[in-house]
Short mmCIF file of C-alpha atoms in Angstrom, two decimals:
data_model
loop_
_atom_site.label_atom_id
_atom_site.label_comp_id
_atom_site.label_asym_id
_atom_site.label_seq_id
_atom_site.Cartn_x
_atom_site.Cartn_y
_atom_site.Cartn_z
CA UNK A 1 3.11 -7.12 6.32
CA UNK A 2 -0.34 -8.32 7.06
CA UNK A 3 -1.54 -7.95 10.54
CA UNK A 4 -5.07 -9.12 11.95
CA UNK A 5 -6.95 -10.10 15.41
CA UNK A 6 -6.17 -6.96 17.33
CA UNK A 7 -5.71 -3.10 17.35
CA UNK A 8 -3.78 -1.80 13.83
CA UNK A 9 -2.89 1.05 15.42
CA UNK A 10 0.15 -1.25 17.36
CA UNK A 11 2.37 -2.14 15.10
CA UNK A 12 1.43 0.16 11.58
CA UNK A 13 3.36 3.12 12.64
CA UNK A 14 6.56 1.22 13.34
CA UNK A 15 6.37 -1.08 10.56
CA UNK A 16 6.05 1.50 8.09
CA UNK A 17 8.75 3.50 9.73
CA UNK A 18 10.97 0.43 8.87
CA UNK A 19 10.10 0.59 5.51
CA UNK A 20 7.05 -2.20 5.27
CA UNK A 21 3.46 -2.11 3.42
CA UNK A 22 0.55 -3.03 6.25
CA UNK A 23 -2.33 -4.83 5.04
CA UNK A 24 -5.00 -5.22 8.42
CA UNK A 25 -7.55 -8.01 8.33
CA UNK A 26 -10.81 -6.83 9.08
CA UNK A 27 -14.27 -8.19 9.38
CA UNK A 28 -16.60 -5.09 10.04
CA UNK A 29 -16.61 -1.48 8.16
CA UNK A 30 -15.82 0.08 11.77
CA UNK A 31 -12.92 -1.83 11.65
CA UNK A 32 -12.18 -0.89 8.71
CA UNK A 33 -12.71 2.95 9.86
CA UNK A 34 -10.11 2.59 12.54
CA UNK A 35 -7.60 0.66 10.01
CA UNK A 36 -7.83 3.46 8.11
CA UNK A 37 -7.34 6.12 10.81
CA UNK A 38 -4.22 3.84 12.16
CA UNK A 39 -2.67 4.60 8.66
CA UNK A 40 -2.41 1.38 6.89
CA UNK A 41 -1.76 1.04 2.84
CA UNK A 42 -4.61 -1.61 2.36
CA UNK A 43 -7.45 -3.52 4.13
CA UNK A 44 -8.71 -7.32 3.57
CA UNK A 45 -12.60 -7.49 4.18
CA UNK A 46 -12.47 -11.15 5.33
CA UNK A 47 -16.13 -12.30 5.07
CA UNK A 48 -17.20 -15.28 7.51
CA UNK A 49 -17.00 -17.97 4.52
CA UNK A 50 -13.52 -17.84 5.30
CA UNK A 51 -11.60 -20.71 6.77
CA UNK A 52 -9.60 -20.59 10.30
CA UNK A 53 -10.45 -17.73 12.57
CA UNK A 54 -14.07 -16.55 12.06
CA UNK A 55 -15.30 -13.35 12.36
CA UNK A 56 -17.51 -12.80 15.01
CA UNK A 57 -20.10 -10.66 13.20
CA UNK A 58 -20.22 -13.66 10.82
CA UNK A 59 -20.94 -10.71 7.57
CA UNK A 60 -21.02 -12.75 4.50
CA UNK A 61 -18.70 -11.38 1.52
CA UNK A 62 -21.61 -10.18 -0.87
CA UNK A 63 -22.55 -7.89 2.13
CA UNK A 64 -19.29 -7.29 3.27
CA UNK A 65 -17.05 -6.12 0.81
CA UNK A 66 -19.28 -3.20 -0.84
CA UNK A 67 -20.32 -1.94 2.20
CA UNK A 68 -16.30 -1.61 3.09
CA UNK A 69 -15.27 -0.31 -0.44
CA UNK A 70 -17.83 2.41 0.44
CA UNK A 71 -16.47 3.11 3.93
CA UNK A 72 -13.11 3.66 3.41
CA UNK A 73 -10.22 5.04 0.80
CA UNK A 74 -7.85 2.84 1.05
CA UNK A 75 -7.53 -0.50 -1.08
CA UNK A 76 -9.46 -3.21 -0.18
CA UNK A 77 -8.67 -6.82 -0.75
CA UNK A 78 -11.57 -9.00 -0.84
CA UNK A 79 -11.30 -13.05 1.59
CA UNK A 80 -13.29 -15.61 2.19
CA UNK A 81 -14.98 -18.71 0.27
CA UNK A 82 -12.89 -17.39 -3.18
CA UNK A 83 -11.38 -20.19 -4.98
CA UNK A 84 -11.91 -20.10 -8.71
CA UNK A 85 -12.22 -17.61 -11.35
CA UNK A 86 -15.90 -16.84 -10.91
CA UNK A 87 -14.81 -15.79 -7.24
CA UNK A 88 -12.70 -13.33 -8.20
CA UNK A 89 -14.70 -11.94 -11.02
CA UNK A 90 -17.57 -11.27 -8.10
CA UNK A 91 -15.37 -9.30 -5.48
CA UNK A 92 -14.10 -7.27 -8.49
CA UNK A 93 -17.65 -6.45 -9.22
CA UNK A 94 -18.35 -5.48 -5.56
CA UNK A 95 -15.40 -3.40 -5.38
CA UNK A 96 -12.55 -4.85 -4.75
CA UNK A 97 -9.23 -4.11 -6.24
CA UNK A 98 -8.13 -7.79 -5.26
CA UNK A 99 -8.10 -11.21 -3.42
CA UNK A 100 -6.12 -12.79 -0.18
CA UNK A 101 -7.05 -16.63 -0.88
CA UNK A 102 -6.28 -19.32 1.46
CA UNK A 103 -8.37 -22.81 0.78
CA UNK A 104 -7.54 -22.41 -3.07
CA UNK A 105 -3.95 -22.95 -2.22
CA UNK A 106 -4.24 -25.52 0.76
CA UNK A 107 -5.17 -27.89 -2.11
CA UNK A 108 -2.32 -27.42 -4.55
CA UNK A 109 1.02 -29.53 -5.24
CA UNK A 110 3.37 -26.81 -4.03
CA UNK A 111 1.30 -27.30 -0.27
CA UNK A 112 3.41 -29.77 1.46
CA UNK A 113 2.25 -28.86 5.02
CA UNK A 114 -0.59 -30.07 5.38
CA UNK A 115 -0.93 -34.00 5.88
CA UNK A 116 -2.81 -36.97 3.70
CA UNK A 117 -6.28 -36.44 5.91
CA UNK A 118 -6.26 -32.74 5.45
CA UNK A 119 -5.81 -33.12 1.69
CA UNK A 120 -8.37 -36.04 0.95
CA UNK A 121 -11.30 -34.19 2.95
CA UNK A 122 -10.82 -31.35 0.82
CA UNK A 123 -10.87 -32.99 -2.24
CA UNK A 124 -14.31 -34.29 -0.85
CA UNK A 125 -15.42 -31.55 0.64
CA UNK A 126 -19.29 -30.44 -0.34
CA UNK A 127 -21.10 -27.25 0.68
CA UNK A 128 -22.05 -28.60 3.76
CA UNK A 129 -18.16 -29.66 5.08
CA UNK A 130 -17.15 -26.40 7.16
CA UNK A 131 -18.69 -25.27 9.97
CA UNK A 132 -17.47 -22.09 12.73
CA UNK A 133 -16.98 -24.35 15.87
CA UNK A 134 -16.23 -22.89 19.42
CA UNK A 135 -18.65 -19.70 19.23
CA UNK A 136 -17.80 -17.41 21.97
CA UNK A 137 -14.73 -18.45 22.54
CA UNK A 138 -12.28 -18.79 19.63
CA UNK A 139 -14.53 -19.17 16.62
CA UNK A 140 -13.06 -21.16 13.50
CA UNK A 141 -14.17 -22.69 10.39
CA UNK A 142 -12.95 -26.23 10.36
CA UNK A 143 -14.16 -29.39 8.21
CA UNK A 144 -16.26 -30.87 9.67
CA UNK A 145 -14.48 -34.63 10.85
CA UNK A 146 -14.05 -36.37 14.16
CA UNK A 147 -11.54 -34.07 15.29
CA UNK A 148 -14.61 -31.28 15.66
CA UNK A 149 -16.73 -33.89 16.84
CA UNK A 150 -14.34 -34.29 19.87
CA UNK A 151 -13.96 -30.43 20.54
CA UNK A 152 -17.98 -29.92 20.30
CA UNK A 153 -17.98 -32.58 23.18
CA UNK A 154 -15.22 -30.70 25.30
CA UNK A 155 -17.64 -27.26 24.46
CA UNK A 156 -20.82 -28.76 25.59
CA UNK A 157 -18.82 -30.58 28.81
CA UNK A 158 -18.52 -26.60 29.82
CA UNK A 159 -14.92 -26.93 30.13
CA UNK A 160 -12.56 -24.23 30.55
CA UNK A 161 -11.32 -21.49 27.72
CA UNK A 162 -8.05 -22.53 28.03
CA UNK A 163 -8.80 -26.15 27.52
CA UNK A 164 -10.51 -25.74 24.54
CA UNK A 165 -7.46 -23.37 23.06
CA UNK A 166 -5.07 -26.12 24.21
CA UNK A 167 -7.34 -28.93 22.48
CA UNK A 168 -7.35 -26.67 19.11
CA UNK A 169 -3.48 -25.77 19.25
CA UNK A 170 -2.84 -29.41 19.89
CA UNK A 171 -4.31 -31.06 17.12
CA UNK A 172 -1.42 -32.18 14.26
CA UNK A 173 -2.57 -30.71 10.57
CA UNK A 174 0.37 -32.72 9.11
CA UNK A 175 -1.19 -35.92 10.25
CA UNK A 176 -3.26 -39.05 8.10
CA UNK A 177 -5.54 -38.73 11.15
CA UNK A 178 -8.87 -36.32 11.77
CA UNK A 179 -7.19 -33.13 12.78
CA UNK A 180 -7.91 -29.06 13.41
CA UNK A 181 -8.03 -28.61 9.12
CA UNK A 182 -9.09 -24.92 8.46
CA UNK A 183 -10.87 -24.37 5.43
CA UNK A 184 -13.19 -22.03 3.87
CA UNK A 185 -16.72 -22.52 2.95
CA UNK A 186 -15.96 -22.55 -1.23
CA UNK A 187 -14.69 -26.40 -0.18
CA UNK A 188 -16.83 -28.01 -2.78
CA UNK A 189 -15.75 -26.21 -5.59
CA UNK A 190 -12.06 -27.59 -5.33
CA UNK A 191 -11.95 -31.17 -7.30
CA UNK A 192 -8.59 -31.57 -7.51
CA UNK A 193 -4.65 -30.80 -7.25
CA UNK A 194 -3.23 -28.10 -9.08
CA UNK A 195 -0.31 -26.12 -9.11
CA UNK A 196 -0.18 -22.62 -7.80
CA UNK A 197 -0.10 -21.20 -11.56
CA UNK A 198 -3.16 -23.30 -13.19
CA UNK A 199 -4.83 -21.62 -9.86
CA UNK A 200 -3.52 -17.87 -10.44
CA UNK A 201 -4.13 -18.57 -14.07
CA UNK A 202 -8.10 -19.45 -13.67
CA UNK A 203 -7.47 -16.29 -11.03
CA UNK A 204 -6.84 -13.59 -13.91
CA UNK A 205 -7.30 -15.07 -17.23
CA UNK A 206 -10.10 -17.13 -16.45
CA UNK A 207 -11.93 -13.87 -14.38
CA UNK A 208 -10.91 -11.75 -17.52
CA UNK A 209 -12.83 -14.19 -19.95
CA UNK A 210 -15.68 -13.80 -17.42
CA UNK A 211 -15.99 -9.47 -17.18
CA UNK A 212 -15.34 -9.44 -21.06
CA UNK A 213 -18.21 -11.72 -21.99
CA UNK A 214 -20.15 -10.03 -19.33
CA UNK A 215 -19.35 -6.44 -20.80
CA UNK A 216 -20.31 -7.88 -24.33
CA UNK A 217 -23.84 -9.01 -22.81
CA UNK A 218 -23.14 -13.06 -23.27
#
């Protein structure tokens, strides 16, 4: 079970009394501290290149994930802006014993959630596509469309909290329309549709390829 935005130490004990494996997002090595003191099997240090929720310390992953690794004992699963082999092969250099990916799958054939909009943008997405929108407030990493053009105007009109959360849970992903599309900041290295394998195959054979010609000095 992976758990995230809030206190690990509510649900771990019970969900490993029931028999379950907790994973806790985090996006700070405190937080990682205090996953590790509420007794879970395995953190994710999700850096702030990461799509949907932000973090709010905004730690990107080549600062991140060793500084984690160090703090803790516990596995820890490298996220955020990791979509190819050369991804991978980095977080396993900083320390990680392994990925949660998000974007990387958004834009496969399996992913039939997501609507014709969603998946177009992302197949044009460049460096500069994402950006964290509603700072203070309910940060996420979004591409950048006319969807976020209309929330930045409802931010800067000053109106309410809940307003803006109703705006951002009302928005249709499914749709062939600008909607809320959450996706992380590795957009522009994704140039087309694959299946889930040729993905986890560039994932492990491709990163293999990568640390062996690296350990042979190529």
């Amino acid at each position: 079970v992976i758990t995230a935005a809030g206190s690990p130490a509510v649900f771990t004990a019970a969900l490993k009394q029931a028999g379950s494996r907790v994973v806790h997002v985090i996006p700070c090595v405190d937080a990682a501290k205090k996953a590790e003191g509420a007794g879970v099997d395995a953190v994710i240090a999700e850096s702030f290149e990461s799509g949907g929720f932000a973090s709010p310390f905004e730690i990107g992953a080549v600062a991140l994930i060793p500084q984690v690794v160090d703090a803790v004992r516990i596995p820890v699963l490298a996220a955020g802006g990791i979509v190819d082999a050369r991804g991978y092969a980095a977080c396993r250099i900083l320390g990680a014993e392994g990925i949660s990916v998000g974007t990387a799958f958004l834009a496969t054939v399996e992913c039939t959630k997501i609507g014709k909009a969603w998946r177009e943008q992302i197949l044009s997405g460049r460096d500069v596509s994402t950006k964290i929108l509603a700072r203070g407030i309910a940060p996420v990493r979004m591409l950048a469309n006319q969807w976020t053009e209309e929330l930045e105007k409802l931010i800067s009109a000053g109106v309410t909290k809940r307003d803006i959360m109703n705006f951002i849970f009302s928005g249709d992903p499914t749709s062939s329309e600008d909607g809320p599309f959450a996706c992380g900041q590795a957009v522009g290295l994704i140039g087309r549709i694959r299946t889930v394998k040729e993905v986890m195959d560039d994932f492990v054979t491709g990163s293999q390829e990568l640390l062996t010609r690296m350990a042979a000095g190529d």
